[in-house]
Short mmCIF file of C-alpha atoms in Angstrom, two decimals:
data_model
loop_
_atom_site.label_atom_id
_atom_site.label_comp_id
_atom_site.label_asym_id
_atom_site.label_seq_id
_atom_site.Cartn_x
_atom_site.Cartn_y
_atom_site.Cartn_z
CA UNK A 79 12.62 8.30 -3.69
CA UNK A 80 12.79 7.11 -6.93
CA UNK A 81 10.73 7.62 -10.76
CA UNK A 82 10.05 4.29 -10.50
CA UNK A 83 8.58 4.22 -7.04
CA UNK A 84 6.34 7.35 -7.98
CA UNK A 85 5.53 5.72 -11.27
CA UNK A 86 4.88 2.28 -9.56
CA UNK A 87 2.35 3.95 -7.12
CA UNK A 88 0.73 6.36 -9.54
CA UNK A 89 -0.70 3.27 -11.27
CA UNK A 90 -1.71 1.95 -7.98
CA UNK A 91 -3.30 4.98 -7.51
CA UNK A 92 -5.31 4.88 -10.90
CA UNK A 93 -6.32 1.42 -10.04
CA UNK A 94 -7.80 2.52 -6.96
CA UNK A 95 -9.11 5.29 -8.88
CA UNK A 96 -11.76 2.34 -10.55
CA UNK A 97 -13.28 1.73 -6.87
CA UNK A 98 -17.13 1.79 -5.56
CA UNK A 99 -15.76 4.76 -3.50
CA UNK A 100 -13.75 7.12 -5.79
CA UNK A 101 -15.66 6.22 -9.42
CA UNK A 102 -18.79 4.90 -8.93
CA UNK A 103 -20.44 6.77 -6.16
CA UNK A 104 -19.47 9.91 -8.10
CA UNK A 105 -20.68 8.95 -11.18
CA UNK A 106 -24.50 7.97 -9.49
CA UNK A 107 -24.17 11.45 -7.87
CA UNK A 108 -23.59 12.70 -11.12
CA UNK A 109 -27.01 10.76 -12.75
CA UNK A 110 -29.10 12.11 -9.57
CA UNK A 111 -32.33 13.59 -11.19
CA UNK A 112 -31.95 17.50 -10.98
CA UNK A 113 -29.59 20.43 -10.78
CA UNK A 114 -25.94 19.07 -10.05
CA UNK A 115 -24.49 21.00 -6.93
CA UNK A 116 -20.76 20.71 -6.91
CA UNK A 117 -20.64 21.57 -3.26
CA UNK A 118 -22.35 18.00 -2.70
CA UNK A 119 -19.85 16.47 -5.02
CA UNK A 120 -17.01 18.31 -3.29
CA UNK A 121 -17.81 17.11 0.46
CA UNK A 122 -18.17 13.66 -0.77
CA UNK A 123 -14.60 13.57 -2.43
CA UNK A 124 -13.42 15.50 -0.09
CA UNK A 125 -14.37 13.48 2.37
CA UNK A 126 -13.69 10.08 1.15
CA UNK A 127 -9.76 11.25 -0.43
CA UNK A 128 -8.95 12.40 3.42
CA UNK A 129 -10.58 9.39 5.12
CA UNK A 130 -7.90 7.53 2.95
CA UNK A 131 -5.41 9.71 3.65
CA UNK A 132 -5.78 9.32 7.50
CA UNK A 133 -6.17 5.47 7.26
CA UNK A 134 -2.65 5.29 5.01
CA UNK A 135 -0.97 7.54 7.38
CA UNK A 136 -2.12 5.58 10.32
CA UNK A 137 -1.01 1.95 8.71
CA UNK A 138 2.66 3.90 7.39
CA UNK A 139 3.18 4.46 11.13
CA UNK A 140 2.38 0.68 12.34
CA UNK A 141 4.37 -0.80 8.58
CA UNK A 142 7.30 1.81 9.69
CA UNK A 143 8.00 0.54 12.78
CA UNK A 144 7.43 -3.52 11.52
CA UNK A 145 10.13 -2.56 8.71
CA UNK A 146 12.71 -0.80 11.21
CA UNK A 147 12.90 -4.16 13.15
CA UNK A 148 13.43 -6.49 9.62
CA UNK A 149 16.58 -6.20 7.83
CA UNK A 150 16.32 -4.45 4.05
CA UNK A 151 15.93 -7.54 2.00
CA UNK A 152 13.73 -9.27 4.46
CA UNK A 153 10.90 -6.33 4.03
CA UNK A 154 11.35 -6.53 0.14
CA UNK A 155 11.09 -10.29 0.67
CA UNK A 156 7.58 -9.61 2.53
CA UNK A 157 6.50 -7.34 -0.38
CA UNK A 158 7.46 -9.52 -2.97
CA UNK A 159 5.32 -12.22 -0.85
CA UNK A 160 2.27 -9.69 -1.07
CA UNK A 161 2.48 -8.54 -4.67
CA UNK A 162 2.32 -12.64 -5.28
CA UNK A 163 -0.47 -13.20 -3.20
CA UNK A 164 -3.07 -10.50 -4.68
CA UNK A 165 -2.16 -11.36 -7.96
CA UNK A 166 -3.07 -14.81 -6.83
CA UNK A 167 -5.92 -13.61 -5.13
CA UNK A 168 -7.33 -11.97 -8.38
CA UNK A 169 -8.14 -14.91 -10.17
CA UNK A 170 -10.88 -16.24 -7.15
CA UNK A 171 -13.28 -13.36 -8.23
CA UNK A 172 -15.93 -14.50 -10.23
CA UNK A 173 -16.48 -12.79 -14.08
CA UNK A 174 -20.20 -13.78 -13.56
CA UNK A 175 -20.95 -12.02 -10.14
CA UNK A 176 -23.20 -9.15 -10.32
CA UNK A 177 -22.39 -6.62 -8.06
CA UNK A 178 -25.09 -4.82 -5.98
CA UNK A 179 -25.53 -1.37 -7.07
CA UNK A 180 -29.22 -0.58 -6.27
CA UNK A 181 -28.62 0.25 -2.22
CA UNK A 182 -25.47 2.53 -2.69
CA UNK A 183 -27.82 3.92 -5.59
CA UNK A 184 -30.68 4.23 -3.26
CA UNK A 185 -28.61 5.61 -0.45
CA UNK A 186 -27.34 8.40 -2.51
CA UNK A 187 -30.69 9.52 -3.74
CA UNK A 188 -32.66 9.79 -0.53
CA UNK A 189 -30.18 11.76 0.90
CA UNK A 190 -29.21 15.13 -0.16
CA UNK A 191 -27.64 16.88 2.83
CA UNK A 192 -23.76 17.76 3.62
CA UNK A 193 -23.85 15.51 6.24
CA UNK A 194 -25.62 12.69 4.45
CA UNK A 195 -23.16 12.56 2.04
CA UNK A 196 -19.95 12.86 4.27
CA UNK A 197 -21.22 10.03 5.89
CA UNK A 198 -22.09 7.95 2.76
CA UNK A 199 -18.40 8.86 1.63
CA UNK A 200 -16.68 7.28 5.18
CA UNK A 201 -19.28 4.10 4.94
CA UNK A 202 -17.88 3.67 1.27
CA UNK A 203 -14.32 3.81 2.77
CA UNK A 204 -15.18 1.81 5.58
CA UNK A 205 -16.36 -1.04 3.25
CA UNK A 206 -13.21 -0.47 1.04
CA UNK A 207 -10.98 -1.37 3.92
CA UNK A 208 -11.21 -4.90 3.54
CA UNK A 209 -10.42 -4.60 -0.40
CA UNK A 210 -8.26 -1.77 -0.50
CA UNK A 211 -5.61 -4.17 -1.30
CA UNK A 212 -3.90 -2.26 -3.98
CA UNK A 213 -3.08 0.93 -1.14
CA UNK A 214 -2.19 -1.23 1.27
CA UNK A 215 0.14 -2.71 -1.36
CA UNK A 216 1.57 1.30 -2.21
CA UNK A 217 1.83 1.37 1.28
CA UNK A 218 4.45 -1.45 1.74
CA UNK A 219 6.33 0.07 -1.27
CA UNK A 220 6.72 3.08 0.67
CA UNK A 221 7.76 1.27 4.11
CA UNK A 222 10.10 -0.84 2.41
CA UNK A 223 12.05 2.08 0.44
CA UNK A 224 13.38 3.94 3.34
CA UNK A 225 11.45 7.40 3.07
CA UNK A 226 11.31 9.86 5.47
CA UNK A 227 8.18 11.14 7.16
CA UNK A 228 8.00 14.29 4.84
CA UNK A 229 8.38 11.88 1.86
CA UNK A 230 5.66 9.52 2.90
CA UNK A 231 3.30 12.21 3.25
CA UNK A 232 4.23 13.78 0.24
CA UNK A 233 3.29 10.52 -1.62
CA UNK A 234 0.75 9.46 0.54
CA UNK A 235 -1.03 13.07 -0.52
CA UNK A 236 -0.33 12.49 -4.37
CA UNK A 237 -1.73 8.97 -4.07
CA UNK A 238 -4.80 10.15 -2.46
CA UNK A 239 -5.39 12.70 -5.19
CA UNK A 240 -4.36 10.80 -8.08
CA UNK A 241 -7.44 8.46 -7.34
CA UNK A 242 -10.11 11.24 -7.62
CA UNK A 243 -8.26 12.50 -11.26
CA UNK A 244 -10.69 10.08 -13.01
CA UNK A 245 -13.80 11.33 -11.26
CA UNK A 246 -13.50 15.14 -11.32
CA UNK A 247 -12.18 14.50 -15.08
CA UNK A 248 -15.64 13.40 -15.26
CA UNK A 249 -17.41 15.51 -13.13
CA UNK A 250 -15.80 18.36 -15.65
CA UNK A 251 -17.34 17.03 -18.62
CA UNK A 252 -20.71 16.34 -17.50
CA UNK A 253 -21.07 19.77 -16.39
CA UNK A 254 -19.49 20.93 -20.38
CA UNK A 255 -21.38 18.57 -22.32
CA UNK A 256 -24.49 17.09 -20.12
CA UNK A 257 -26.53 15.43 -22.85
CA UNK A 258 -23.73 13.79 -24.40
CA UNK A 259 -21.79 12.42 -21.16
CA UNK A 260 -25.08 11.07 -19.54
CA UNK A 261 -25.26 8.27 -21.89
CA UNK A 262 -21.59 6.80 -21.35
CA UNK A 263 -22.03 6.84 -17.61
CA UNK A 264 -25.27 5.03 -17.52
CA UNK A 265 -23.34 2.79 -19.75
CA UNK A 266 -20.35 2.59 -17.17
CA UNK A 267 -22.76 2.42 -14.34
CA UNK A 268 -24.81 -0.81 -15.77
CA UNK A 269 -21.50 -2.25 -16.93
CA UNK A 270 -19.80 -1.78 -12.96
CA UNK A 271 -23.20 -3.26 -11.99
CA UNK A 272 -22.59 -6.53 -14.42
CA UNK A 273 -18.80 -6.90 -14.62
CA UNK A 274 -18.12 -5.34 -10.75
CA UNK A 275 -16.06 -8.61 -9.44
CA UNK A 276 -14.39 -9.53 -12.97
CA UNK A 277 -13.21 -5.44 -12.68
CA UNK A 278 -12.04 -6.37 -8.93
CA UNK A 279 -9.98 -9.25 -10.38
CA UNK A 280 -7.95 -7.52 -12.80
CA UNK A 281 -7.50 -4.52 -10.14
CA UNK A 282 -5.67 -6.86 -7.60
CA UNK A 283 -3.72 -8.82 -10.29
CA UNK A 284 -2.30 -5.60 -11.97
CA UNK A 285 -1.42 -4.45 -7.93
CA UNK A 286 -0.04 -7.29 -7.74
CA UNK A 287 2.30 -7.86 -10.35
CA UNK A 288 3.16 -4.03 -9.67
CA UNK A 289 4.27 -4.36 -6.00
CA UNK A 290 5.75 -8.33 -7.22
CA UNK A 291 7.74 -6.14 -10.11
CA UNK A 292 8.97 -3.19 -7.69
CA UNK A 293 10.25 -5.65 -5.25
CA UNK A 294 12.02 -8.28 -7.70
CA UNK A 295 13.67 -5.06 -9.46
CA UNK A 296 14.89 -3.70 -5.94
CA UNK A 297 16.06 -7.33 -4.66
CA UNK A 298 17.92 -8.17 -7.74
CA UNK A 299 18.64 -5.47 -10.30
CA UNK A 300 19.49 -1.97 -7.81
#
């Protein structure tokens, strides 16, 4: 395990940090009218940070065994391939898509319960399976470097966590200075709502070039 693998993933894990799932479902659970109840805000990260968990672990095992079969360079070879095609992939979303806010929004209103909530937080990872692309890009980073299982998990767990920082940074200033943080997220919240898919462009090009950079500096300069 090296700094540069745990630096290389720790911005993957801030860019996830910037998803539907992690920012801005917190954030609307934040601006629900009425008394904020951290235990609801708890059992939806909670929820949501192990469902990713579980689903990393699960596609380690399945990349793990793919990599044992391919020589070294040939699995950095295949991850240099992926870090070129999301940062390809970034430049098909469109600036001038709006992205659909008012259901999630909706969703998260009418329902107030512990249960409600846990389930709101697995539909938001269910739906972030098919664009998870920057974990699923940490995850070849970590097949491809040889880690053991303790390893994996260790940085698996850190990922996980390092994409909630943003929204329990939050969480602790709205509860510290309410009438001045409600502004900026209603701001943040109309500007997701606007500028969603331009925001999902840059995400996957930065993953990209990130898992393109780890694997061209492994290939050619270790």
């Amino acid at each position: 395990m090296t700094l540069g693998l745990v630096a290389a993933l720790a911005g993957l894990a801030l860019l996830d940090s910037t998803s539907i799932g992690t920012l801005f479902v917190p954030i609307w659970l934040m601006l629900t009218p009425g008394r904020l109840r951290l235990s609801r805000f708890g059992i939806y990260l909670g929820t949501i940070t192990v469902f990713y968990f579980v689903v990393g672990a699960l596609i380690v095992l399945g990349a793990s065994q793919v990599v044992d079969h391919l020589d070294g360079k040939v699995a950095l070879w295949i991850q240099l391939v992926i870090g070129v095609v999301l940062f390809a992939v970034s430049f098909r979303f469109d600036s001038k898509k709006k992205t659909n806010t008012g259901k999630w929004q909706a969703r998260i209103s009418a329902n107030g319960s512990a249960a409600a909530l846990a389930g709101i937080a697995l539909l938001a990872g269910v739906v972030e399976l098919a664009t998870m692309l920057p974990y699923l890009g940490a995850i070849g980073m970590m097949s491809a470097a040889d880690l053991r299982p303790a390893q994996v998990g260790l940085l698996l767990a850190g990922y996980c966590l390092v994409m909630i920082v943003p929204a329990v940074l939050l969480l602790g200033a709205r509860l510290a200075l309410r009438e001045r943080v409600e502004p900026f997220l209603r701001r943040v919240s109309t500007w997701f709502a606007e500028k969603g898919a331009s925001t999902t462009g840059w995400i996957l090009g930065i993953a990209g070039f990130l898992v393109a950079r780890d694997a061209v500096a492994r290939l050619f300069f270790v």
